[in-house]
mmCIF file of C-alpha atoms in Angstrom:
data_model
loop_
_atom_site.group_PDB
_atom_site.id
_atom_site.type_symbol
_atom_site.label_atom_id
_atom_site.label_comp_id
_atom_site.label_asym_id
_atom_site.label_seq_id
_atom_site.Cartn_x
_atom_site.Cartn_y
_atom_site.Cartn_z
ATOM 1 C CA UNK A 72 10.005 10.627 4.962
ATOM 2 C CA UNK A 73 13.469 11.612 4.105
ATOM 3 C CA UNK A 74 13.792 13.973 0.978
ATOM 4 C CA UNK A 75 16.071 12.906 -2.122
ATOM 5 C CA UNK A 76 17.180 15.315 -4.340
ATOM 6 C CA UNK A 77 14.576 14.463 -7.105
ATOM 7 C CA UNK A 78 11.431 14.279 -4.557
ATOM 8 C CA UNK A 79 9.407 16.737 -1.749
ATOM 9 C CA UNK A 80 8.542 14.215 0.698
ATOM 10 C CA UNK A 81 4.562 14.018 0.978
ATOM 11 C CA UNK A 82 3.763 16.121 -2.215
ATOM 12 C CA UNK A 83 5.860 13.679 -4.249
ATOM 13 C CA UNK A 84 7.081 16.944 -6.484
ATOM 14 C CA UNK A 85 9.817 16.208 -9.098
ATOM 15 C CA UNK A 86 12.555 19.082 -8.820
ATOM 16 C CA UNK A 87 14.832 20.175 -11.539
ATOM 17 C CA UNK A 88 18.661 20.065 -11.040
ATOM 18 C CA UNK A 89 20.176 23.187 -10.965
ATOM 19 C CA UNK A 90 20.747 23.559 -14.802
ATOM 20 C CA UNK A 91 17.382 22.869 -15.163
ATOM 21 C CA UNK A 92 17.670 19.504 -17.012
ATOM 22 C CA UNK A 93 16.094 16.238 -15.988
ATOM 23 C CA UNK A 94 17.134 14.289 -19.141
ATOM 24 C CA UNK A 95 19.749 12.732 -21.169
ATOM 25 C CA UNK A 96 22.575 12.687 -19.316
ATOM 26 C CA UNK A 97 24.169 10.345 -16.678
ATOM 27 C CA UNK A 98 22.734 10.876 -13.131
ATOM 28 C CA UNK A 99 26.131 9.474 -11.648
ATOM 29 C CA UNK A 100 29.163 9.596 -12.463
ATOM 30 C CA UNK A 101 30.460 6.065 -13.004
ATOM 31 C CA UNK A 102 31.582 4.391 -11.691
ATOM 32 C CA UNK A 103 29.796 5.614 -8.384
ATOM 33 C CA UNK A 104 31.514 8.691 -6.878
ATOM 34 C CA UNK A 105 30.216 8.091 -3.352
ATOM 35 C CA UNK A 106 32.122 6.072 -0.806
ATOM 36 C CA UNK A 107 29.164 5.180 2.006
ATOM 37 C CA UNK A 108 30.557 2.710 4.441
ATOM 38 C CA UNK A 109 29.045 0.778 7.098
ATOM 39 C CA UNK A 110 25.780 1.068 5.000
ATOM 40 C CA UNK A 111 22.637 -0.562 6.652
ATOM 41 C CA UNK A 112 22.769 -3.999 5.285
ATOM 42 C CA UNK A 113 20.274 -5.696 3.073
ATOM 43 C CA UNK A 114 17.460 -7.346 5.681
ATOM 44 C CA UNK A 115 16.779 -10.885 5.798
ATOM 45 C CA UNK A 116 14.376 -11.318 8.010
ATOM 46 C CA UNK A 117 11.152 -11.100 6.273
ATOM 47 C CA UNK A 118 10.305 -11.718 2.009
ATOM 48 C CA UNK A 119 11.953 -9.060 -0.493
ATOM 49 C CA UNK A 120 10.361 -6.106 -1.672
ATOM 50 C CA UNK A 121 11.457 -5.838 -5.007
ATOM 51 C CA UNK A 122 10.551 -3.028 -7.282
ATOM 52 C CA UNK A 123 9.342 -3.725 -10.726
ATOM 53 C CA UNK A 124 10.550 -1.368 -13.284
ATOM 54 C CA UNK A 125 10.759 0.612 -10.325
ATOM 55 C CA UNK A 126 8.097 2.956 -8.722
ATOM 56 C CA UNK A 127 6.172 2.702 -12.183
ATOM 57 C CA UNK A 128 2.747 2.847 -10.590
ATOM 58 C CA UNK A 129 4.199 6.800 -10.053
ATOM 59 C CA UNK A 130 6.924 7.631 -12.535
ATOM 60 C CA UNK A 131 7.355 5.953 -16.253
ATOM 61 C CA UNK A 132 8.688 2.715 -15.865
ATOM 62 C CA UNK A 133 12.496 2.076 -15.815
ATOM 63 C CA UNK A 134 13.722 5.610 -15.414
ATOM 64 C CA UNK A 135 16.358 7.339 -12.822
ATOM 65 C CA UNK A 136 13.428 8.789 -11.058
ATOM 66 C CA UNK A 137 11.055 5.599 -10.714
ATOM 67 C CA UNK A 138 14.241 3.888 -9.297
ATOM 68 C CA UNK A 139 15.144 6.888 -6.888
ATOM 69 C CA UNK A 140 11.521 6.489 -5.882
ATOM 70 C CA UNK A 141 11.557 2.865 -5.213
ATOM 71 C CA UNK A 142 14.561 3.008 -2.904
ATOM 72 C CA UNK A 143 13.184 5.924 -1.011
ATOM 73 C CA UNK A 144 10.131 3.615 -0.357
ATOM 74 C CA UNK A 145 12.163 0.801 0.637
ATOM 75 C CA UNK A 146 12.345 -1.439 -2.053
ATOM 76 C CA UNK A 147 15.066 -4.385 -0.991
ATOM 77 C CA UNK A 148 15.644 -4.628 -4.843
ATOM 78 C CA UNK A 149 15.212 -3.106 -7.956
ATOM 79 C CA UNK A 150 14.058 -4.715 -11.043
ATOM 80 C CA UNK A 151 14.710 -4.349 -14.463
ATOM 81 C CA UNK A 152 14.653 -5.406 -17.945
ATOM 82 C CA UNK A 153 18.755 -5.095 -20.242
ATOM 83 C CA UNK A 154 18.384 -4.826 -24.054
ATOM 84 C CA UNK A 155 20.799 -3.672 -26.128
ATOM 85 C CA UNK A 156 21.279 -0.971 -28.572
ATOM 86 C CA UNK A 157 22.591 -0.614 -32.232
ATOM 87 C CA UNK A 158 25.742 -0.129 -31.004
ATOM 88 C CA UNK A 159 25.870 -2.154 -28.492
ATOM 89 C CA UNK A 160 25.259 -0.362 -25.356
ATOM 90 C CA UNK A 161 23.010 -1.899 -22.503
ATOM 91 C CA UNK A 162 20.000 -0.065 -21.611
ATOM 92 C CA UNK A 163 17.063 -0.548 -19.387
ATOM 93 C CA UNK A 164 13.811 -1.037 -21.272
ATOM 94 C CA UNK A 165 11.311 -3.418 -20.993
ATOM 95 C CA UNK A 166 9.781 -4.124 -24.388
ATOM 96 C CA UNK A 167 11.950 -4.851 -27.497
ATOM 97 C CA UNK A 168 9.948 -1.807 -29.427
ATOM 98 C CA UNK A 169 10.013 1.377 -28.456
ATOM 99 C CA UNK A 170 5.999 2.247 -29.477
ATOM 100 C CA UNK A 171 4.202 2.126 -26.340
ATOM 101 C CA UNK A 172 6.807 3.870 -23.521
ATOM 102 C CA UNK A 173 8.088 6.669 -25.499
ATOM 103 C CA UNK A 174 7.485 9.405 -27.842
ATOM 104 C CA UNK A 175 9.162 7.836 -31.065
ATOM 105 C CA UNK A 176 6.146 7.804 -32.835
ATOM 106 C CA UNK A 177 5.947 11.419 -32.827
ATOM 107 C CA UNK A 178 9.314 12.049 -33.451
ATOM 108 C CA UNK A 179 10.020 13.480 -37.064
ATOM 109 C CA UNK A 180 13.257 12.476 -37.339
ATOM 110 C CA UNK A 181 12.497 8.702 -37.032
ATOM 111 C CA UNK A 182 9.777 8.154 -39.562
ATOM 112 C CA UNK A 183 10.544 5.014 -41.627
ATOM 113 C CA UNK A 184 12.502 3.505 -38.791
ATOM 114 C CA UNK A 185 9.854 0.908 -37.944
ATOM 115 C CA UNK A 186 10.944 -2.801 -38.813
ATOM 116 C CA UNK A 187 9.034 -5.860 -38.824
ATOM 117 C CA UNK A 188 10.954 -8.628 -36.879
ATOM 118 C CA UNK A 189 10.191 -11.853 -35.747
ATOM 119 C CA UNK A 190 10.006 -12.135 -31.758
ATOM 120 C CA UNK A 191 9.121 -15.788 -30.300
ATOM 121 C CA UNK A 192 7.769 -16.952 -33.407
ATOM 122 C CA UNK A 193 5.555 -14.177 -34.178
ATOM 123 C CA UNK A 194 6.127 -11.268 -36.189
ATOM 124 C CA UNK A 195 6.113 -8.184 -34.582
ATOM 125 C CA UNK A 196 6.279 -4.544 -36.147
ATOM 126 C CA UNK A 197 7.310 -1.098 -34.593
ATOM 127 C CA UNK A 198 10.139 0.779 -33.908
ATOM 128 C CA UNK A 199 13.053 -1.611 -32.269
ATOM 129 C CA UNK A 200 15.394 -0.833 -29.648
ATOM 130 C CA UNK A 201 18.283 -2.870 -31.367
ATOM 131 C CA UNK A 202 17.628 -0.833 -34.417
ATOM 132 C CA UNK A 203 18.545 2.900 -32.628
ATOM 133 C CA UNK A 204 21.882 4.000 -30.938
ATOM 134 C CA UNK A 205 22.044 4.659 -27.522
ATOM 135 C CA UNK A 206 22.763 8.882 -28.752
ATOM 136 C CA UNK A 207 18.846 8.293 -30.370
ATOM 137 C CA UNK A 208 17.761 6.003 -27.315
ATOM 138 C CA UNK A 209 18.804 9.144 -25.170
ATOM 139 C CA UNK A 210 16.650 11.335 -27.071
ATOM 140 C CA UNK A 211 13.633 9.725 -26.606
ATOM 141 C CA UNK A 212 11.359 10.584 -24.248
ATOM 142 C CA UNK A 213 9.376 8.201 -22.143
ATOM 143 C CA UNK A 214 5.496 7.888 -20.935
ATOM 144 C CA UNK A 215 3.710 6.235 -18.975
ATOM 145 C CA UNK A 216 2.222 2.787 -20.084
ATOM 146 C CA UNK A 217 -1.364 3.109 -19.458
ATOM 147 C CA UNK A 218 -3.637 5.775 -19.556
ATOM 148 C CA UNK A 219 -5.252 5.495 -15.797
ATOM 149 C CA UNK A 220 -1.559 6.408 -14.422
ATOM 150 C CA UNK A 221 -0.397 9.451 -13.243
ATOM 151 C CA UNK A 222 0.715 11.106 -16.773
ATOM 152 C CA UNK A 223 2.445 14.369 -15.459
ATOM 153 C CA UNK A 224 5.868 13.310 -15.623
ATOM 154 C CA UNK A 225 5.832 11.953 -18.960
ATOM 155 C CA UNK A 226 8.297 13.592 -21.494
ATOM 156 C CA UNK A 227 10.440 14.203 -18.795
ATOM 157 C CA UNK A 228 13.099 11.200 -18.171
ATOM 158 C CA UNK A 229 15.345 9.548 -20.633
ATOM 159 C CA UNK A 230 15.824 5.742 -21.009
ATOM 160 C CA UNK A 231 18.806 4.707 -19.169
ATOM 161 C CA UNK A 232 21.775 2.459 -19.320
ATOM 162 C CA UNK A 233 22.686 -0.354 -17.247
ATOM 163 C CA UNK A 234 25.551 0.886 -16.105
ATOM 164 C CA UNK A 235 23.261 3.462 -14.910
ATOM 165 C CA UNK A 236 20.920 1.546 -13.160
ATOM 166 C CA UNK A 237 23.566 0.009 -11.118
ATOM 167 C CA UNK A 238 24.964 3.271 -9.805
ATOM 168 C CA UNK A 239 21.644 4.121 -8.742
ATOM 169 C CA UNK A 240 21.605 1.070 -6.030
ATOM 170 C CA UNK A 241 25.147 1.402 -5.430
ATOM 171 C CA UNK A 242 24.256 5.191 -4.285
ATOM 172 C CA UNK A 243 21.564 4.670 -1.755
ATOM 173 C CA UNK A 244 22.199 4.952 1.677
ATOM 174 C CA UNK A 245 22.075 1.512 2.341
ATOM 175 C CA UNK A 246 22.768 -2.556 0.480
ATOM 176 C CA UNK A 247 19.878 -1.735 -2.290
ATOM 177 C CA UNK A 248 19.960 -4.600 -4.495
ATOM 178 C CA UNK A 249 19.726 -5.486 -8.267
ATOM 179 C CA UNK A 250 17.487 -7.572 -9.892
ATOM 180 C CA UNK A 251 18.465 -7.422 -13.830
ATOM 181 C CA UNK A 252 16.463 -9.682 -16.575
ATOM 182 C CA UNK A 253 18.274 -10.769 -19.764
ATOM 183 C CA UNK A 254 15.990 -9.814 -22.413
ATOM 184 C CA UNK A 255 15.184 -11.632 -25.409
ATOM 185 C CA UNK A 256 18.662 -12.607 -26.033
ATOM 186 C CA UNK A 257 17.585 -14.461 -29.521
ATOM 187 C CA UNK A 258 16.118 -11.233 -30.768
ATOM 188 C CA UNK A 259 19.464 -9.124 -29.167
ATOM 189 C CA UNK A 260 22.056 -11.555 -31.053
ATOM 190 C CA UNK A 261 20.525 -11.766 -33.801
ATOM 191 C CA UNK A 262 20.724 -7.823 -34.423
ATOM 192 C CA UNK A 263 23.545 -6.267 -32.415
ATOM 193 C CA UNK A 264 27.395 -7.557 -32.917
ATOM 194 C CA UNK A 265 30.041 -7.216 -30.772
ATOM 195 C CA UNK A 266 34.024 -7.842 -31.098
ATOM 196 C CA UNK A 267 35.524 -10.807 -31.190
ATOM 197 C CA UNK A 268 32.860 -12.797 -31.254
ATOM 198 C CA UNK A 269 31.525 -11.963 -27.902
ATOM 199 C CA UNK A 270 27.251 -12.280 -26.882
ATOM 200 C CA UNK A 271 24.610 -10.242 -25.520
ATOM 201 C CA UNK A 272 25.183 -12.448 -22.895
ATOM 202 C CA UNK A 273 28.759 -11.785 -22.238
ATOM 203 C CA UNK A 274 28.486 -7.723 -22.107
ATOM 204 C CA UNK A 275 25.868 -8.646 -19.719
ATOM 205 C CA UNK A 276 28.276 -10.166 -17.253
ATOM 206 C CA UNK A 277 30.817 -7.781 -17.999
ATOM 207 C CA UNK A 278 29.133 -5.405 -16.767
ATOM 208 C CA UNK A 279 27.824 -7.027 -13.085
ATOM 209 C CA UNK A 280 31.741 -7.838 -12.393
ATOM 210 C CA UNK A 281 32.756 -4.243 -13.226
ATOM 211 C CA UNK A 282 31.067 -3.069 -10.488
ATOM 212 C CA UNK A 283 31.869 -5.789 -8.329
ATOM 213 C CA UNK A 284 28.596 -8.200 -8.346
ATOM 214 C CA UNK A 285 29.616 -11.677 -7.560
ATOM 215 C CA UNK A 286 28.965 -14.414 -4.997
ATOM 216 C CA UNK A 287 26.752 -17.419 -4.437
ATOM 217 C CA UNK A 288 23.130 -15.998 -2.681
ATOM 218 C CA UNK A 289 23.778 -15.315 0.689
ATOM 219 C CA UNK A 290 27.720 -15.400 0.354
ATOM 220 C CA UNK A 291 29.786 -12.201 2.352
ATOM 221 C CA UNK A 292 29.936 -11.140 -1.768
ATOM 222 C CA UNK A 293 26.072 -11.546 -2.363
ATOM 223 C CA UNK A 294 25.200 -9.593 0.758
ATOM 224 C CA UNK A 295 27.817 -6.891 0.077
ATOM 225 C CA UNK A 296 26.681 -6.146 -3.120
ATOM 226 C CA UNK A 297 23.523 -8.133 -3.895
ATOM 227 C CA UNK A 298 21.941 -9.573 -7.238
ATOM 228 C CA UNK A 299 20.074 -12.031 -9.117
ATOM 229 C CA UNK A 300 19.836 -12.435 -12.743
ATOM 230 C CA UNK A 301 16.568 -13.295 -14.278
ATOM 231 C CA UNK A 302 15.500 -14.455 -18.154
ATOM 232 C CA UNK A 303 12.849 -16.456 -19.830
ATOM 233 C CA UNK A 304 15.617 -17.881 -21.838
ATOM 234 C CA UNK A 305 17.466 -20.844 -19.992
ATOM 235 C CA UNK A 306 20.140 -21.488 -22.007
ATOM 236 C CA UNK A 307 21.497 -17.865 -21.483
ATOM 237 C CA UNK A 308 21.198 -18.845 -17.478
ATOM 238 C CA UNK A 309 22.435 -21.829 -18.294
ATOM 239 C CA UNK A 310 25.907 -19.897 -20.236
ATOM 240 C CA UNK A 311 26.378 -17.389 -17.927
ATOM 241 C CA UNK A 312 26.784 -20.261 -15.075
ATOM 242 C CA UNK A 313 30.249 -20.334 -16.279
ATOM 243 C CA UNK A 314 31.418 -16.748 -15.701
ATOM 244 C CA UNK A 315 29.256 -16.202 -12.451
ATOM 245 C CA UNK A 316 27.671 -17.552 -9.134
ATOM 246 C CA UNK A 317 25.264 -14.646 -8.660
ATOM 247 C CA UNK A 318 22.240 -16.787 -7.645
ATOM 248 C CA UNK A 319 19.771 -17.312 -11.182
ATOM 249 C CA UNK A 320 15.852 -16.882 -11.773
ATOM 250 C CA UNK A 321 14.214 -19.177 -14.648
ATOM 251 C CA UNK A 322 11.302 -16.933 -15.062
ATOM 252 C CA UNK A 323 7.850 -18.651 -16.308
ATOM 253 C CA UNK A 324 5.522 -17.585 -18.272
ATOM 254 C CA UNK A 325 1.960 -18.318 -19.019
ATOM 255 C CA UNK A 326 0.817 -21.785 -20.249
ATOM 256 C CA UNK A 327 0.705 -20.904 -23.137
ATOM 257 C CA UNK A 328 3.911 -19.079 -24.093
ATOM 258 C CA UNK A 329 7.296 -21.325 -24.504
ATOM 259 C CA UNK A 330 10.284 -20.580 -23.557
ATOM 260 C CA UNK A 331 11.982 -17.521 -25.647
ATOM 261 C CA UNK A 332 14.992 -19.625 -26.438
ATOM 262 C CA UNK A 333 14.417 -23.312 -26.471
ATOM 263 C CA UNK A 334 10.710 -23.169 -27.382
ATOM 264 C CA UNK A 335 9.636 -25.209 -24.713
ATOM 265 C CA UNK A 336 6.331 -25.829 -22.785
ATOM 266 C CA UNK A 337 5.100 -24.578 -19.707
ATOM 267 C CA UNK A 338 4.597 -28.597 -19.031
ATOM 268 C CA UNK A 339 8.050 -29.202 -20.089
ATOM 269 C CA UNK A 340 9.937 -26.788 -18.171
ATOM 270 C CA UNK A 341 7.653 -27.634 -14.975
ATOM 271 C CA UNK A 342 8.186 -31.298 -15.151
ATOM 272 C CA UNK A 343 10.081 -33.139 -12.488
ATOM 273 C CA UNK A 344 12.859 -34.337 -15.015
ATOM 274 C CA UNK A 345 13.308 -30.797 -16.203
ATOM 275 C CA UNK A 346 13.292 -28.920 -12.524
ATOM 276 C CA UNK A 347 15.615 -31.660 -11.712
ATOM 277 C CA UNK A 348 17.948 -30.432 -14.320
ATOM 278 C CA UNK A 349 17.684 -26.496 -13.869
ATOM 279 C CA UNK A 350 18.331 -26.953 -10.550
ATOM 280 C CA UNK A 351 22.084 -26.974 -11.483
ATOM 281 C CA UNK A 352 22.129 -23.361 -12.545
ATOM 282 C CA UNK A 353 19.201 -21.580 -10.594
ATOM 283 C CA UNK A 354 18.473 -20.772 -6.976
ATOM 284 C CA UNK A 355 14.621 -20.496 -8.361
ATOM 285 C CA UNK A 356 11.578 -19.855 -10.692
ATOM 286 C CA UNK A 357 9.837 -16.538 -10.807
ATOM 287 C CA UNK A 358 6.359 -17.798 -12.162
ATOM 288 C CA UNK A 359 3.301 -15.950 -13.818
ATOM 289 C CA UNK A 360 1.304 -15.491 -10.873
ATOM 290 C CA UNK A 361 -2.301 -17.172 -13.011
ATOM 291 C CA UNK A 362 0.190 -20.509 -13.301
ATOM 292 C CA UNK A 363 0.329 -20.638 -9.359
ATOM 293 C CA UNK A 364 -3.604 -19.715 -8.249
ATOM 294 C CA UNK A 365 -5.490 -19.878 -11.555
ATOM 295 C CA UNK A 366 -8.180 -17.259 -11.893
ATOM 296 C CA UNK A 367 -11.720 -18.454 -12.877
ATOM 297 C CA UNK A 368 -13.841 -15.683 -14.062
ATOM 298 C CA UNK A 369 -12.260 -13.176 -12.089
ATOM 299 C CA UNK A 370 -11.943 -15.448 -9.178
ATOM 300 C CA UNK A 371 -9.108 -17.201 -7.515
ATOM 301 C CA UNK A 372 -9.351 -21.284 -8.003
ATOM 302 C CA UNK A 373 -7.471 -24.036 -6.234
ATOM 303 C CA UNK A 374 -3.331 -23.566 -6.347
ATOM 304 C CA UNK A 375 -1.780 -25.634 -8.874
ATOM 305 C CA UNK A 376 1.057 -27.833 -7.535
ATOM 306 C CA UNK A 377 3.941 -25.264 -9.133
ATOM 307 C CA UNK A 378 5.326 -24.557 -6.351
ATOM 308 C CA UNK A 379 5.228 -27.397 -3.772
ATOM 309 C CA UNK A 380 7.560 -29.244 -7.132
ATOM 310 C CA UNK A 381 9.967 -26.214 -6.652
ATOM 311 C CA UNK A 382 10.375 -26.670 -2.992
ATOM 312 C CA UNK A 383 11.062 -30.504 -3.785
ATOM 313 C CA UNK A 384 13.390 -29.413 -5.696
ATOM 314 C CA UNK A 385 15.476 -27.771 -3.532
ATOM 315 C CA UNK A 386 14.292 -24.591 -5.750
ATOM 316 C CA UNK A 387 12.663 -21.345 -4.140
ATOM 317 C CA UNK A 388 9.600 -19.606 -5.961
ATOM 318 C CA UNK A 389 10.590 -16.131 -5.801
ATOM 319 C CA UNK A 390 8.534 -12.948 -7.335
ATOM 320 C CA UNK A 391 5.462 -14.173 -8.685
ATOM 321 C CA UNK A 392 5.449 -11.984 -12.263
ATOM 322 C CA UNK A 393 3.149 -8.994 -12.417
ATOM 323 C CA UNK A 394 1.460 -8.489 -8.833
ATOM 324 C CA UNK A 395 2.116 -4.636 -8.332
ATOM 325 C CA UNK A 396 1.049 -2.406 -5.768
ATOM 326 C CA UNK A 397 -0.151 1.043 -6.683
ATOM 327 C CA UNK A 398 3.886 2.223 -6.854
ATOM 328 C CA UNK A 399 5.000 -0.459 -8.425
ATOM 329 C CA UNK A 400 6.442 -2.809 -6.292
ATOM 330 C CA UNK A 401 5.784 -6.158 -5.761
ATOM 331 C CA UNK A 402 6.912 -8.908 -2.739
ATOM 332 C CA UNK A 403 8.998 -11.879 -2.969
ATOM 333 C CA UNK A 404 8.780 -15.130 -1.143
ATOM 334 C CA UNK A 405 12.555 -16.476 -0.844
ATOM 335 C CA UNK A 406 11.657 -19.280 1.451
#
């Protein structure tokens, strides 16, 4: 196993730069000061291995060093979640509070900051990531999610930005690709403004063609640089169709959740009439894994029809949501 300069190979060791500091600062400069040519190119032989909020089963989720630690275990992609903050910077962060990842909670400076908004129809209290600057999002510390993973590194990573993020595929030593969700874009636009007039949506896409994402899946763009943009919401896939051809994942959730945008029904965005339509904007679904083999007390039942009405669809079912491996990282079907 090759070393990086945040990992000893086997003992899996963070080590300190040489100020000493592992947080709250850039980890590139960017845009990306290394020029690697003739990089080993993104394989397409067998399904992706794309890493959820990076190596989180190791590191807290959506750091530098869960990222570093995907790649170096040869994750094809890396996954994550863009919100926005106060001011209008994208970060990487998966939930739209900051309670349950970091240490805001025990941070003096921020008591009173918690809000009570309403996310997907339900009201939701805690302290929101649209409601701190990215200076206060820096500050933070994060933690690991749940209690039964390894909790040594937490308090010692930052959140990041998404600008970020990308230099850290750009950097690897070979095509390491992206894999970027729009996040609750009602809850984003509702909160954060940006100049004339422009959406969450739009800084999104501003930033994958500043650093040169484009291309239809599979184009000499795509495989240079690859990506896929991902959402619950389809209307924001639906948008962004007219300012880029990177190839588009309508994720799915559970049965029983609508859609965070249109508040739609599983049943309605799984129909025939409606695949039919999305099929104009996305290359695929990314379902909740219980809609394709539902469980039956802890047991696997018959698979539903979800994805045999993809495939006649001319759509692919890629990363079936939420089946991890101990690091994190969890396999695609693209075919």
């Amino acid at each position: 196993m090759t070393a990086t300069p945040w990992f000893v190979p086997l003992l899996f060791l963070l080590v300190l730069s040489s100020t000493g500091e592992t947080i709250g600062r850039p980890f590139y400069p960017l845009p990306s000061k290394l020029d690697l040519k003739d990089k080993q190119p993104l394989q397409m032989s067998r399904p992706f291995n794309i890493a959820h909020r990076g190596s989180n089963g190791e590191l807290p989720e959506e750091t530098a060093a869960a990222y570093m630690r995907a790649i170096e275990e040869g994750a094809d992609f890396i996954e994550t979640d863009i919100l926005a903050s106060k001011d209008g910077k994208l970060v990487c962060f998966h939930d739209v509070t900051l309670d349950d990842t970091t240490d805001v909670g025990e941070r003096k400076e921020f008591e009173g900051r918690e809000r009570t908004y309403e996310v997907q129809g339900e009201n939701v209290t805690g302290f929101f990531v649209v409601d701190f600057t990215l200076a206060e999002l820096k500050s933070l510390r994060v933690k690991q999610r749940y209690k039964f993973r390894d909790q040594q590194y937490n308090g010692k990573f930052s959140i990041i930005t998404f600008e970020e993020f990308i230099a850290i595929a750009l950097d690897a030593d070979r095509v390491v690709g992206i894999y970027p969700e729009i996040k609750n874009p009602i809850l984003i636009n509702q909160h954060v403004k940006w100049e004339n007039g422009k959406k969450f949506e739009d800084k999104f896409v501003e930033t994958l063609l500043k650093y040169g994402y484009k291309g239809a899946y599979k184009s000499k763009d795509w495989l240079k640089q690859p990506a896929f943009v991902q959402s619950f919401a389809p209307t924001s896939l639906i948008y962004i169709s007219n300012f880029t051809d990177l190839p588009k994942v309508l994720l799915i959730d559970d049965i029983t959740i609508p859609t965070q945008d249109t508040n739609q029904s599983y049943w309605e965005i799984t129909s025939d009439s409606y695949l039919a339509f999305i099929k104009d904007y996305v290359v695929g679904i990314g379902p909740w894994k219980d809609t394709v083999v539902p469980p039956e007390n802890n047991c696997l039942t018959t698979p539903s029809d979800l994805v045999a009405k993809a495939h006649a669809h001319d759509l692919q079912h890629w990363h079936l949501r939420y089946i991890h491996t101990l690091t994190g990282t969890r396999t695609s079907s693209y075919t």
